[in-house]
């Protein structure tokens, strides 16, 4: 299995990071993709890549919640230099977040558009953060539509029409712990979206699946997400594993 979105460098793992990684490997998670947040995360990400060169891959980008009026241009300069300097599995996580702060919307949109342009130039997939902002994100993607523009809607929690719209634009849906929540809603319609458009993720240490909801998430719990998809799609676990792994390899630059 491939965890397409996990913050292994997060402070929440500082006491047992190696054990967390080993627990995931023990249950069949062989690849971990880490999204960048801002420049403060880069060194930790790169160090983990060095320690686990066959398992861990980094993305590069500026998270919309860290698009700040006084630092966003400097942060984007760093992102640009990084993607010119070395390879990454994706541009991410990037996008628009209107849940935490709407005052920076215009800056978030500009940062998102710039990073989408860079992803197209570098032929990189984009991993999108779209909290309370599907319409705004779709507007940018439709404006920037291009054969090279593809990626993942991270932590997809929209409705069926939004899911189909994302797929029509060439994106896959990142499905994590939310699919196991009673109030998550996506389990009610997900079967109407072909499994070939789904990838697995945890967003660890956040959004742990049931029965760990509210606790620290970790990549080993990806198996619980896959088991929920097994029930939704009425497929064998091995088939869910095979298809979603193929999807991740197809969309990400691994």
JSON list of C-alpha atoms in Angstrom, two decimals:
[
{"chain": "A", "resi": 1, "resn": "UNK", "atom": "CA", "xyz": [0.00, 0.00, 0.00]},
{"chain": "A", "resi": 2, "resn": "UNK", "atom": "CA", "xyz": [1.01, 3.60, -0.57]},
{"chain": "A", "resi": 3, "resn": "UNK", "atom": "CA", "xyz": [0.19, 6.33, 1.94]},
{"chain": "A", "resi": 4, "resn": "UNK", "atom": "CA", "xyz": [-0.06, 9.24, -0.49]},
{"chain": "A", "resi": 5, "resn": "UNK", "atom": "CA", "xyz": [-0.23, 11.87, 2.27]},
{"chain": "A", "resi": 6, "resn": "UNK", "atom": "CA", "xyz": [1.48, 11.58, 5.64]},
{"chain": "A", "resi": 7, "resn": "UNK", "atom": "CA", "xyz": [3.31, 14.19, 7.74]},
{"chain": "A", "resi": 8, "resn": "UNK", "atom": "CA", "xyz": [5.93, 11.82, 9.15]},
{"chain": "A", "resi": 9, "resn": "UNK", "atom": "CA", "xyz": [8.16, 14.74, 10.07]},
{"chain": "A", "resi": 10, "resn": "UNK", "atom": "CA", "xyz": [5.52, 16.20, 12.41]},
{"chain": "A", "resi": 11, "resn": "UNK", "atom": "CA", "xyz": [6.39, 16.96, 16.03]},
{"chain": "A", "resi": 12, "resn": "UNK", "atom": "CA", "xyz": [3.72, 14.46, 17.14]},
{"chain": "A", "resi": 13, "resn": "UNK", "atom": "CA", "xyz": [6.08, 11.65, 16.08]},
{"chain": "A", "resi": 14, "resn": "UNK", "atom": "CA", "xyz": [9.28, 12.93, 17.65]},
{"chain": "A", "resi": 15, "resn": "UNK", "atom": "CA", "xyz": [9.37, 10.27, 20.39]},
{"chain": "A", "resi": 16, "resn": "UNK", "atom": "CA", "xyz": [8.65, 7.17, 18.27]},
{"chain": "A", "resi": 17, "resn": "UNK", "atom": "CA", "xyz": [8.98, 8.08, 14.60]},
{"chain": "A", "resi": 18, "resn": "UNK", "atom": "CA", "xyz": [11.01, 5.00, 13.63]},
{"chain": "A", "resi": 19, "resn": "UNK", "atom": "CA", "xyz": [8.50, 2.72, 15.39]},
{"chain": "A", "resi": 20, "resn": "UNK", "atom": "CA", "xyz": [5.60, 4.44, 13.62]},
{"chain": "A", "resi": 21, "resn": "UNK", "atom": "CA", "xyz": [7.26, 3.83, 10.26]},
{"chain": "A", "resi": 22, "resn": "UNK", "atom": "CA", "xyz": [8.07, 0.21, 11.10]},
{"chain": "A", "resi": 23, "resn": "UNK", "atom": "CA", "xyz": [4.49, -0.49, 12.26]},
{"chain": "A", "resi": 24, "resn": "UNK", "atom": "CA", "xyz": [3.24, 0.74, 8.90]},
{"chain": "A", "resi": 25, "resn": "UNK", "atom": "CA", "xyz": [5.74, -1.35, 6.96]},
{"chain": "A", "resi": 26, "resn": "UNK", "atom": "CA", "xyz": [4.75, -4.39, 9.03]},
{"chain": "A", "resi": 27, "resn": "UNK", "atom": "CA", "xyz": [1.11, -4.10, 7.92]},
{"chain": "A", "resi": 28, "resn": "UNK", "atom": "CA", "xyz": [1.97, -3.59, 4.26]},
{"chain": "A", "resi": 29, "resn": "UNK", "atom": "CA", "xyz": [2.48, 0.14, 3.77]},
{"chain": "A", "resi": 30, "resn": "UNK", "atom": "CA", "xyz": [5.66, 0.25, 1.72]},
{"chain": "A", "resi": 31, "resn": "UNK", "atom": "CA", "xyz": [5.69, 3.84, 0.41]},
{"chain": "A", "resi": 32, "resn": "UNK", "atom": "CA", "xyz": [5.08, 7.14, 2.22]},
{"chain": "A", "resi": 33, "resn": "UNK", "atom": "CA", "xyz": [4.58, 10.48, 0.45]},
{"chain": "A", "resi": 34, "resn": "UNK", "atom": "CA", "xyz": [5.19, 13.57, 2.57]},
{"chain": "A", "resi": 35, "resn": "UNK", "atom": "CA", "xyz": [3.63, 16.93, 1.71]},
{"chain": "A", "resi": 36, "resn": "UNK", "atom": "CA", "xyz": [5.58, 20.11, 2.41]},
{"chain": "A", "resi": 37, "resn": "UNK", "atom": "CA", "xyz": [4.00, 22.80, 4.60]},
{"chain": "A", "resi": 38, "resn": "UNK", "atom": "CA", "xyz": [6.54, 25.63, 4.56]},
{"chain": "A", "resi": 39, "resn": "UNK", "atom": "CA", "xyz": [10.32, 25.96, 4.62]},
{"chain": "A", "resi": 40, "resn": "UNK", "atom": "CA", "xyz": [10.50, 24.91, 8.27]},
{"chain": "A", "resi": 41, "resn": "UNK", "atom": "CA", "xyz": [9.50, 21.37, 7.26]},
{"chain": "A", "resi": 42, "resn": "UNK", "atom": "CA", "xyz": [12.04, 20.86, 4.48]},
{"chain": "A", "resi": 43, "resn": "UNK", "atom": "CA", "xyz": [15.08, 19.77, 6.47]},
{"chain": "A", "resi": 44, "resn": "UNK", "atom": "CA", "xyz": [13.10, 17.15, 8.42]},
{"chain": "A", "resi": 45, "resn": "UNK", "atom": "CA", "xyz": [11.55, 15.81, 5.21]},
{"chain": "A", "resi": 46, "resn": "UNK", "atom": "CA", "xyz": [14.87, 15.49, 3.44]},
{"chain": "A", "resi": 47, "resn": "UNK", "atom": "CA", "xyz": [16.44, 13.77, 6.44]},
{"chain": "A", "resi": 48, "resn": "UNK", "atom": "CA", "xyz": [13.70, 11.13, 6.48]},
{"chain": "A", "resi": 49, "resn": "UNK", "atom": "CA", "xyz": [14.21, 10.54, 2.76]},
{"chain": "A", "resi": 50, "resn": "UNK", "atom": "CA", "xyz": [17.90, 9.87, 3.42]},
{"chain": "A", "resi": 51, "resn": "UNK", "atom": "CA", "xyz": [17.05, 7.44, 6.22]},
{"chain": "A", "resi": 52, "resn": "UNK", "atom": "CA", "xyz": [14.43, 5.55, 4.15]},
{"chain": "A", "resi": 53, "resn": "UNK", "atom": "CA", "xyz": [15.43, 6.09, 0.48]},
{"chain": "A", "resi": 54, "resn": "UNK", "atom": "CA", "xyz": [13.30, 3.21, -0.83]},
{"chain": "A", "resi": 55, "resn": "UNK", "atom": "CA", "xyz": [10.18, 4.10, 1.14]},
{"chain": "A", "resi": 56, "resn": "UNK", "atom": "CA", "xyz": [9.83, 7.84, 1.69]},
{"chain": "A", "resi": 57, "resn": "UNK", "atom": "CA", "xyz": [9.31, 10.53, -0.94]},
{"chain": "A", "resi": 58, "resn": "UNK", "atom": "CA", "xyz": [8.88, 14.29, -0.53]},
{"chain": "A", "resi": 59, "resn": "UNK", "atom": "CA", "xyz": [6.57, 16.81, -2.18]},
{"chain": "A", "resi": 60, "resn": "UNK", "atom": "CA", "xyz": [7.35, 20.51, -2.44]},
{"chain": "A", "resi": 61, "resn": "UNK", "atom": "CA", "xyz": [4.99, 23.45, -2.03]},
{"chain": "A", "resi": 62, "resn": "UNK", "atom": "CA", "xyz": [3.55, 26.09, 0.25]},
{"chain": "A", "resi": 63, "resn": "UNK", "atom": "CA", "xyz": [0.44, 25.07, 2.21]},
{"chain": "A", "resi": 64, "resn": "UNK", "atom": "CA", "xyz": [-2.35, 27.68, 1.86]},
{"chain": "A", "resi": 65, "resn": "UNK", "atom": "CA", "xyz": [-2.63, 28.13, 5.64]},
{"chain": "A", "resi": 66, "resn": "UNK", "atom": "CA", "xyz": [0.99, 29.30, 5.62]},
{"chain": "A", "resi": 67, "resn": "UNK", "atom": "CA", "xyz": [0.49, 31.91, 2.93]},
{"chain": "A", "resi": 68, "resn": "UNK", "atom": "CA", "xyz": [1.15, 34.96, 5.12]},
{"chain": "A", "resi": 69, "resn": "UNK", "atom": "CA", "xyz": [1.33, 38.59, 3.92]},
{"chain": "A", "resi": 70, "resn": "UNK", "atom": "CA", "xyz": [4.84, 39.12, 5.28]},
{"chain": "A", "resi": 71, "resn": "UNK", "atom": "CA", "xyz": [6.46, 35.83, 4.20]},
{"chain": "A", "resi": 72, "resn": "UNK", "atom": "CA", "xyz": [4.60, 34.26, 1.26]},
{"chain": "A", "resi": 73, "resn": "UNK", "atom": "CA", "xyz": [6.85, 35.65, -1.47]},
{"chain": "A", "resi": 74, "resn": "UNK", "atom": "CA", "xyz": [10.03, 34.51, 0.29]},
{"chain": "A", "resi": 75, "resn": "UNK", "atom": "CA", "xyz": [8.49, 31.10, 0.91]},
{"chain": "A", "resi": 76, "resn": "UNK", "atom": "CA", "xyz": [7.57, 30.73, -2.77]},
{"chain": "A", "resi": 77, "resn": "UNK", "atom": "CA", "xyz": [11.09, 31.71, -3.76]},
{"chain": "A", "resi": 78, "resn": "UNK", "atom": "CA", "xyz": [12.34, 28.79, -1.67]},
{"chain": "A", "resi": 79, "resn": "UNK", "atom": "CA", "xyz": [9.81, 26.43, -3.27]},
{"chain": "A", "resi": 80, "resn": "UNK", "atom": "CA", "xyz": [10.89, 27.52, -6.76]},
{"chain": "A", "resi": 81, "resn": "UNK", "atom": "CA", "xyz": [14.57, 26.99, -5.95]},
{"chain": "A", "resi": 82, "resn": "UNK", "atom": "CA", "xyz": [13.86, 23.54, -4.52]},
{"chain": "A", "resi": 83, "resn": "UNK", "atom": "CA", "xyz": [12.00, 22.28, -7.59]},
{"chain": "A", "resi": 84, "resn": "UNK", "atom": "CA", "xyz": [14.77, 23.63, -9.81]},
{"chain": "A", "resi": 85, "resn": "UNK", "atom": "CA", "xyz": [17.40, 21.88, -7.67]},
{"chain": "A", "resi": 86, "resn": "UNK", "atom": "CA", "xyz": [16.01, 18.35, -7.27]},
{"chain": "A", "resi": 87, "resn": "UNK", "atom": "CA", "xyz": [13.14, 15.95, -8.02]},
{"chain": "A", "resi": 88, "resn": "UNK", "atom": "CA", "xyz": [9.93, 15.61, -6.00]},
{"chain": "A", "resi": 89, "resn": "UNK", "atom": "CA", "xyz": [7.01, 13.20, -6.21]},
{"chain": "A", "resi": 90, "resn": "UNK", "atom": "CA", "xyz": [4.48, 16.08, -6.44]},
{"chain": "A", "resi": 91, "resn": "UNK", "atom": "CA", "xyz": [3.85, 19.76, -5.89]},
{"chain": "A", "resi": 92, "resn": "UNK", "atom": "CA", "xyz": [2.00, 19.85, -2.61]},
{"chain": "A", "resi": 93, "resn": "UNK", "atom": "CA", "xyz": [0.28, 20.41, -0.55]},
{"chain": "A", "resi": 94, "resn": "UNK", "atom": "CA", "xyz": [-1.04, 23.50, -2.26]},
{"chain": "A", "resi": 95, "resn": "UNK", "atom": "CA", "xyz": [-4.45, 25.05, -2.73]},
{"chain": "A", "resi": 96, "resn": "UNK", "atom": "CA", "xyz": [-6.92, 27.28, -0.94]},
{"chain": "A", "resi": 97, "resn": "UNK", "atom": "CA", "xyz": [-8.21, 27.10, 2.65]},
{"chain": "A", "resi": 98, "resn": "UNK", "atom": "CA", "xyz": [-11.19, 29.26, 3.57]},
{"chain": "A", "resi": 99, "resn": "UNK", "atom": "CA", "xyz": [-11.91, 27.46, 6.84]},
{"chain": "A", "resi": 100, "resn": "UNK", "atom": "CA", "xyz": [-9.19, 29.00, 9.00]},
{"chain": "A", "resi": 101, "resn": "UNK", "atom": "CA", "xyz": [-8.65, 32.41, 7.42]},
{"chain": "A", "resi": 102, "resn": "UNK", "atom": "CA", "xyz": [-10.51, 34.12, 4.59]},
{"chain": "A", "resi": 103, "resn": "UNK", "atom": "CA", "xyz": [-8.53, 37.37, 4.85]},
{"chain": "A", "resi": 104, "resn": "UNK", "atom": "CA", "xyz": [-5.63, 35.93, 2.82]},
{"chain": "A", "resi": 105, "resn": "UNK", "atom": "CA", "xyz": [-7.81, 34.51, 0.05]},
{"chain": "A", "resi": 106, "resn": "UNK", "atom": "CA", "xyz": [-6.35, 36.63, -2.75]},
{"chain": "A", "resi": 107, "resn": "UNK", "atom": "CA", "xyz": [-2.79, 35.78, -1.70]},
{"chain": "A", "resi": 108, "resn": "UNK", "atom": "CA", "xyz": [-3.68, 32.09, -1.38]},
{"chain": "A", "resi": 109, "resn": "UNK", "atom": "CA", "xyz": [-5.17, 32.14, -4.87]},
{"chain": "A", "resi": 110, "resn": "UNK", "atom": "CA", "xyz": [-2.10, 33.83, -6.34]},
{"chain": "A", "resi": 111, "resn": "UNK", "atom": "CA", "xyz": [0.26, 31.38, -4.59]},
{"chain": "A", "resi": 112, "resn": "UNK", "atom": "CA", "xyz": [-1.85, 28.45, -5.78]},
{"chain": "A", "resi": 113, "resn": "UNK", "atom": "CA", "xyz": [-1.87, 29.65, -9.38]},
{"chain": "A", "resi": 114, "resn": "UNK", "atom": "CA", "xyz": [1.89, 30.19, -9.40]},
{"chain": "A", "resi": 115, "resn": "UNK", "atom": "CA", "xyz": [2.56, 26.72, -8.01]},
{"chain": "A", "resi": 116, "resn": "UNK", "atom": "CA", "xyz": [0.19, 25.12, -10.51]},
{"chain": "A", "resi": 117, "resn": "UNK", "atom": "CA", "xyz": [2.12, 26.85, -13.29]},
{"chain": "A", "resi": 118, "resn": "UNK", "atom": "CA", "xyz": [5.41, 25.54, -11.90]},
{"chain": "A", "resi": 119, "resn": "UNK", "atom": "CA", "xyz": [3.97, 22.03, -11.66]},
{"chain": "A", "resi": 120, "resn": "UNK", "atom": "CA", "xyz": [3.02, 22.15, -15.33]},
{"chain": "A", "resi": 121, "resn": "UNK", "atom": "CA", "xyz": [6.49, 23.42, -16.26]},
{"chain": "A", "resi": 122, "resn": "UNK", "atom": "CA", "xyz": [8.11, 20.58, -14.31]},
{"chain": "A", "resi": 123, "resn": "UNK", "atom": "CA", "xyz": [5.48, 18.00, -15.33]},
{"chain": "A", "resi": 124, "resn": "UNK", "atom": "CA", "xyz": [4.68, 17.36, -11.66]},
{"chain": "A", "resi": 125, "resn": "UNK", "atom": "CA", "xyz": [1.30, 16.26, -10.27]},
{"chain": "A", "resi": 126, "resn": "UNK", "atom": "CA", "xyz": [-0.28, 18.61, -7.73]},
{"chain": "A", "resi": 127, "resn": "UNK", "atom": "CA", "xyz": [-1.69, 17.57, -4.36]},
{"chain": "A", "resi": 128, "resn": "UNK", "atom": "CA", "xyz": [-4.52, 19.92, -3.47]},
{"chain": "A", "resi": 129, "resn": "UNK", "atom": "CA", "xyz": [-5.75, 21.20, -0.11]},
{"chain": "A", "resi": 130, "resn": "UNK", "atom": "CA", "xyz": [-9.31, 22.44, -0.63]},
{"chain": "A", "resi": 131, "resn": "UNK", "atom": "CA", "xyz": [-10.96, 23.02, 2.74]},
{"chain": "A", "resi": 132, "resn": "UNK", "atom": "CA", "xyz": [-14.20, 25.02, 2.36]},
{"chain": "A", "resi": 133, "resn": "UNK", "atom": "CA", "xyz": [-12.94, 26.08, -1.07]},
{"chain": "A", "resi": 134, "resn": "UNK", "atom": "CA", "xyz": [-13.99, 23.62, -3.77]},
{"chain": "A", "resi": 135, "resn": "UNK", "atom": "CA", "xyz": [-15.52, 26.29, -6.01]},
{"chain": "A", "resi": 136, "resn": "UNK", "atom": "CA", "xyz": [-12.47, 28.52, -5.75]},
{"chain": "A", "resi": 137, "resn": "UNK", "atom": "CA", "xyz": [-10.08, 25.64, -6.41]},
{"chain": "A", "resi": 138, "resn": "UNK", "atom": "CA", "xyz": [-12.10, 24.42, -9.40]},
{"chain": "A", "resi": 139, "resn": "UNK", "atom": "CA", "xyz": [-12.05, 27.94, -10.82]},
{"chain": "A", "resi": 140, "resn": "UNK", "atom": "CA", "xyz": [-8.25, 27.95, -10.78]},
{"chain": "A", "resi": 141, "resn": "UNK", "atom": "CA", "xyz": [-7.95, 24.44, -12.20]},
{"chain": "A", "resi": 142, "resn": "UNK", "atom": "CA", "xyz": [-10.33, 25.18, -15.05]},
{"chain": "A", "resi": 143, "resn": "UNK", "atom": "CA", "xyz": [-8.44, 28.39, -15.81]},
{"chain": "A", "resi": 144, "resn": "UNK", "atom": "CA", "xyz": [-5.13, 26.48, -15.83]},
{"chain": "A", "resi": 145, "resn": "UNK", "atom": "CA", "xyz": [-6.44, 23.36, -17.59]},
{"chain": "A", "resi": 146, "resn": "UNK", "atom": "CA", "xyz": [-3.67, 21.56, -19.47]},
{"chain": "A", "resi": 147, "resn": "UNK", "atom": "CA", "xyz": [-2.80, 17.96, -20.46]},
{"chain": "A", "resi": 148, "resn": "UNK", "atom": "CA", "xyz": [0.02, 18.01, -17.87]},
{"chain": "A", "resi": 149, "resn": "UNK", "atom": "CA", "xyz": [-2.22, 19.24, -15.06]},
{"chain": "A", "resi": 150, "resn": "UNK", "atom": "CA", "xyz": [-3.21, 16.29, -12.89]},
{"chain": "A", "resi": 151, "resn": "UNK", "atom": "CA", "xyz": [-2.95, 15.21, -9.28]},
{"chain": "A", "resi": 152, "resn": "UNK", "atom": "CA", "xyz": [-4.87, 14.37, -6.12]},
{"chain": "A", "resi": 153, "resn": "UNK", "atom": "CA", "xyz": [-7.60, 16.12, -4.18]},
{"chain": "A", "resi": 154, "resn": "UNK", "atom": "CA", "xyz": [-6.12, 15.47, -0.74]},
{"chain": "A", "resi": 155, "resn": "UNK", "atom": "CA", "xyz": [-8.52, 14.48, 2.06]},
{"chain": "A", "resi": 156, "resn": "UNK", "atom": "CA", "xyz": [-11.52, 14.56, -0.24]},
{"chain": "A", "resi": 157, "resn": "UNK", "atom": "CA", "xyz": [-14.66, 15.38, 1.74]},
{"chain": "A", "resi": 158, "resn": "UNK", "atom": "CA", "xyz": [-16.90, 16.89, -0.93]},
{"chain": "A", "resi": 159, "resn": "UNK", "atom": "CA", "xyz": [-20.11, 15.58, -2.49]},
{"chain": "A", "resi": 160, "resn": "UNK", "atom": "CA", "xyz": [-20.64, 13.33, -5.51]},
{"chain": "A", "resi": 161, "resn": "UNK", "atom": "CA", "xyz": [-20.82, 16.16, -8.03]},
{"chain": "A", "resi": 162, "resn": "UNK", "atom": "CA", "xyz": [-17.58, 17.67, -6.70]},
{"chain": "A", "resi": 163, "resn": "UNK", "atom": "CA", "xyz": [-15.91, 14.27, -6.84]},
{"chain": "A", "resi": 164, "resn": "UNK", "atom": "CA", "xyz": [-16.96, 13.75, -10.44]},
{"chain": "A", "resi": 165, "resn": "UNK", "atom": "CA", "xyz": [-15.86, 17.26, -11.33]},
{"chain": "A", "resi": 166, "resn": "UNK", "atom": "CA", "xyz": [-12.41, 16.60, -9.88]},
{"chain": "A", "resi": 167, "resn": "UNK", "atom": "CA", "xyz": [-12.12, 13.35, -11.83]},
{"chain": "A", "resi": 168, "resn": "UNK", "atom": "CA", "xyz": [-13.20, 15.08, -15.05]},
{"chain": "A", "resi": 169, "resn": "UNK", "atom": "CA", "xyz": [-10.34, 17.54, -14.55]},
{"chain": "A", "resi": 170, "resn": "UNK", "atom": "CA", "xyz": [-7.85, 14.66, -14.40]},
{"chain": "A", "resi": 171, "resn": "UNK", "atom": "CA", "xyz": [-7.56, 14.32, -10.63]},
{"chain": "A", "resi": 172, "resn": "UNK", "atom": "CA", "xyz": [-7.83, 11.38, -8.27]},
{"chain": "A", "resi": 173, "resn": "UNK", "atom": "CA", "xyz": [-9.52, 11.52, -4.86]},
{"chain": "A", "resi": 174, "resn": "UNK", "atom": "CA", "xyz": [-7.39, 11.03, -1.76]},
{"chain": "A", "resi": 175, "resn": "UNK", "atom": "CA", "xyz": [-9.47, 8.99, 0.69]},
{"chain": "A", "resi": 176, "resn": "UNK", "atom": "CA", "xyz": [-8.50, 8.74, 4.35]},
{"chain": "A", "resi": 177, "resn": "UNK", "atom": "CA", "xyz": [-10.02, 8.41, 7.80]},
{"chain": "A", "resi": 178, "resn": "UNK", "atom": "CA", "xyz": [-13.05, 10.58, 6.99]},
{"chain": "A", "resi": 179, "resn": "UNK", "atom": "CA", "xyz": [-14.53, 7.68, 5.02]},
{"chain": "A", "resi": 180, "resn": "UNK", "atom": "CA", "xyz": [-14.90, 5.76, 8.32]},
{"chain": "A", "resi": 181, "resn": "UNK", "atom": "CA", "xyz": [-16.71, 8.60, 10.16]},
{"chain": "A", "resi": 182, "resn": "UNK", "atom": "CA", "xyz": [-20.49, 8.30, 10.68]},
{"chain": "A", "resi": 183, "resn": "UNK", "atom": "CA", "xyz": [-20.87, 11.95, 9.71]},
{"chain": "A", "resi": 184, "resn": "UNK", "atom": "CA", "xyz": [-18.26, 11.79, 6.94]},
{"chain": "A", "resi": 185, "resn": "UNK", "atom": "CA", "xyz": [-20.95, 11.29, 4.27]},
{"chain": "A", "resi": 186, "resn": "UNK", "atom": "CA", "xyz": [-18.58, 10.28, 1.48]},
{"chain": "A", "resi": 187, "resn": "UNK", "atom": "CA", "xyz": [-19.15, 6.56, 2.15]},
{"chain": "A", "resi": 188, "resn": "UNK", "atom": "CA", "xyz": [-22.75, 7.05, 0.93]},
{"chain": "A", "resi": 189, "resn": "UNK", "atom": "CA", "xyz": [-21.80, 7.85, -2.67]},
{"chain": "A", "resi": 190, "resn": "UNK", "atom": "CA", "xyz": [-18.18, 6.85, -3.15]},
{"chain": "A", "resi": 191, "resn": "UNK", "atom": "CA", "xyz": [-19.08, 3.65, -5.00]},
{"chain": "A", "resi": 192, "resn": "UNK", "atom": "CA", "xyz": [-20.46, 5.84, -7.80]},
{"chain": "A", "resi": 193, "resn": "UNK", "atom": "CA", "xyz": [-16.88, 6.96, -8.46]},
{"chain": "A", "resi": 194, "resn": "UNK", "atom": "CA", "xyz": [-14.75, 4.21, -10.00]},
{"chain": "A", "resi": 195, "resn": "UNK", "atom": "CA", "xyz": [-12.08, 2.76, -7.73]},
{"chain": "A", "resi": 196, "resn": "UNK", "atom": "CA", "xyz": [-9.59, 3.58, -10.51]},
{"chain": "A", "resi": 197, "resn": "UNK", "atom": "CA", "xyz": [-9.97, 7.22, -9.39]},
{"chain": "A", "resi": 198, "resn": "UNK", "atom": "CA", "xyz": [-9.11, 6.61, -5.73]},
{"chain": "A", "resi": 199, "resn": "UNK", "atom": "CA", "xyz": [-5.86, 6.67, -3.77]},
{"chain": "A", "resi": 200, "resn": "UNK", "atom": "CA", "xyz": [-5.29, 5.95, -0.09]},
{"chain": "A", "resi": 201, "resn": "UNK", "atom": "CA", "xyz": [-3.96, 8.43, 2.45]},
{"chain": "A", "resi": 202, "resn": "UNK", "atom": "CA", "xyz": [-3.87, 9.02, 6.20]},
{"chain": "A", "resi": 203, "resn": "UNK", "atom": "CA", "xyz": [-2.92, 12.71, 6.65]},
{"chain": "A", "resi": 204, "resn": "UNK", "atom": "CA", "xyz": [-1.15, 11.43, 9.78]},
{"chain": "A", "resi": 205, "resn": "UNK", "atom": "CA", "xyz": [-0.96, 12.60, 12.54]},
{"chain": "A", "resi": 206, "resn": "UNK", "atom": "CA", "xyz": [-4.42, 14.05, 11.78]},
{"chain": "A", "resi": 207, "resn": "UNK", "atom": "CA", "xyz": [-7.85, 12.53, 11.02]},
{"chain": "A", "resi": 208, "resn": "UNK", "atom": "CA", "xyz": [-7.35, 9.06, 12.47]},
{"chain": "A", "resi": 209, "resn": "UNK", "atom": "CA", "xyz": [-9.96, 6.55, 11.27]},
{"chain": "A", "resi": 210, "resn": "UNK", "atom": "CA", "xyz": [-12.46, 4.80, 13.53]},
{"chain": "A", "resi": 211, "resn": "UNK", "atom": "CA", "xyz": [-11.78, 3.29, 16.09]},
{"chain": "A", "resi": 212, "resn": "UNK", "atom": "CA", "xyz": [-8.88, 5.71, 16.69]},
{"chain": "A", "resi": 213, "resn": "UNK", "atom": "CA", "xyz": [-10.80, 8.88, 15.85]},
{"chain": "A", "resi": 214, "resn": "UNK", "atom": "CA", "xyz": [-9.64, 11.79, 18.00]},
{"chain": "A", "resi": 215, "resn": "UNK", "atom": "CA", "xyz": [-6.26, 10.17, 18.65]},
{"chain": "A", "resi": 216, "resn": "UNK", "atom": "CA", "xyz": [-2.95, 10.51, 16.83]},
{"chain": "A", "resi": 217, "resn": "UNK", "atom": "CA", "xyz": [-3.15, 9.05, 13.36]},
{"chain": "A", "resi": 218, "resn": "UNK", "atom": "CA", "xyz": [-0.33, 7.03, 11.82]},
{"chain": "A", "resi": 219, "resn": "UNK", "atom": "CA", "xyz": [0.36, 5.37, 8.50]},
{"chain": "A", "resi": 220, "resn": "UNK", "atom": "CA", "xyz": [-0.30, 1.85, 9.83]},
{"chain": "A", "resi": 221, "resn": "UNK", "atom": "CA", "xyz": [-3.98, 2.85, 10.04]},
{"chain": "A", "resi": 222, "resn": "UNK", "atom": "CA", "xyz": [-4.08, 3.06, 6.25]},
{"chain": "A", "resi": 223, "resn": "UNK", "atom": "CA", "xyz": [-5.16, -0.57, 6.40]},
{"chain": "A", "resi": 224, "resn": "UNK", "atom": "CA", "xyz": [-8.41, 0.51, 8.12]},
{"chain": "A", "resi": 225, "resn": "UNK", "atom": "CA", "xyz": [-9.14, 2.90, 5.28]},
{"chain": "A", "resi": 226, "resn": "UNK", "atom": "CA", "xyz": [-8.52, 0.13, 2.75]},
{"chain": "A", "resi": 227, "resn": "UNK", "atom": "CA", "xyz": [-10.83, -2.20, 4.68]},
{"chain": "A", "resi": 228, "resn": "UNK", "atom": "CA", "xyz": [-13.60, 0.41, 4.56]},
{"chain": "A", "resi": 229, "resn": "UNK", "atom": "CA", "xyz": [-13.15, 0.73, 0.80]},
{"chain": "A", "resi": 230, "resn": "UNK", "atom": "CA", "xyz": [-13.28, -3.07, 0.54]},
{"chain": "A", "resi": 231, "resn": "UNK", "atom": "CA", "xyz": [-16.76, -2.91, 2.07]},
{"chain": "A", "resi": 232, "resn": "UNK", "atom": "CA", "xyz": [-17.91, 0.05, -0.04]},
{"chain": "A", "resi": 233, "resn": "UNK", "atom": "CA", "xyz": [-16.76, -1.40, -3.36]},
{"chain": "A", "resi": 234, "resn": "UNK", "atom": "CA", "xyz": [-17.44, -5.07, -2.50]},
{"chain": "A", "resi": 235, "resn": "UNK", "atom": "CA", "xyz": [-13.94, -6.04, -3.59]},
{"chain": "A", "resi": 236, "resn": "UNK", "atom": "CA", "xyz": [-11.32, -8.22, -1.95]},
{"chain": "A", "resi": 237, "resn": "UNK", "atom": "CA", "xyz": [-8.82, -6.39, 0.22]},
{"chain": "A", "resi": 238, "resn": "UNK", "atom": "CA", "xyz": [-6.02, -7.51, -2.10]},
{"chain": "A", "resi": 239, "resn": "UNK", "atom": "CA", "xyz": [-7.83, -5.96, -5.05]},
{"chain": "A", "resi": 240, "resn": "UNK", "atom": "CA", "xyz": [-8.33, -2.64, -3.23]},
{"chain": "A", "resi": 241, "resn": "UNK", "atom": "CA", "xyz": [-4.62, -2.71, -2.42]},
{"chain": "A", "resi": 242, "resn": "UNK", "atom": "CA", "xyz": [-3.60, -3.55, -5.98]},
{"chain": "A", "resi": 243, "resn": "UNK", "atom": "CA", "xyz": [-5.77, -0.94, -7.70]},
{"chain": "A", "resi": 244, "resn": "UNK", "atom": "CA", "xyz": [-5.10, 1.96, -5.34]},
{"chain": "A", "resi": 245, "resn": "UNK", "atom": "CA", "xyz": [-1.36, 1.24, -5.39]},
{"chain": "A", "resi": 246, "resn": "UNK", "atom": "CA", "xyz": [-1.41, 1.26, -9.19]},
{"chain": "A", "resi": 247, "resn": "UNK", "atom": "CA", "xyz": [-3.37, 4.52, -9.14]},
{"chain": "A", "resi": 248, "resn": "UNK", "atom": "CA", "xyz": [-0.84, 6.17, -6.84]},
{"chain": "A", "resi": 249, "resn": "UNK", "atom": "CA", "xyz": [2.10, 5.04, -8.96]},
{"chain": "A", "resi": 250, "resn": "UNK", "atom": "CA", "xyz": [0.34, 6.29, -12.08]},
{"chain": "A", "resi": 251, "resn": "UNK", "atom": "CA", "xyz": [-0.39, 9.77, -10.74]},
{"chain": "A", "resi": 252, "resn": "UNK", "atom": "CA", "xyz": [2.65, 10.47, -8.54]},
{"chain": "A", "resi": 253, "resn": "UNK", "atom": "CA", "xyz": [6.27, 10.84, -9.68]},
{"chain": "A", "resi": 254, "resn": "UNK", "atom": "CA", "xyz": [7.66, 7.98, -7.59]}
]
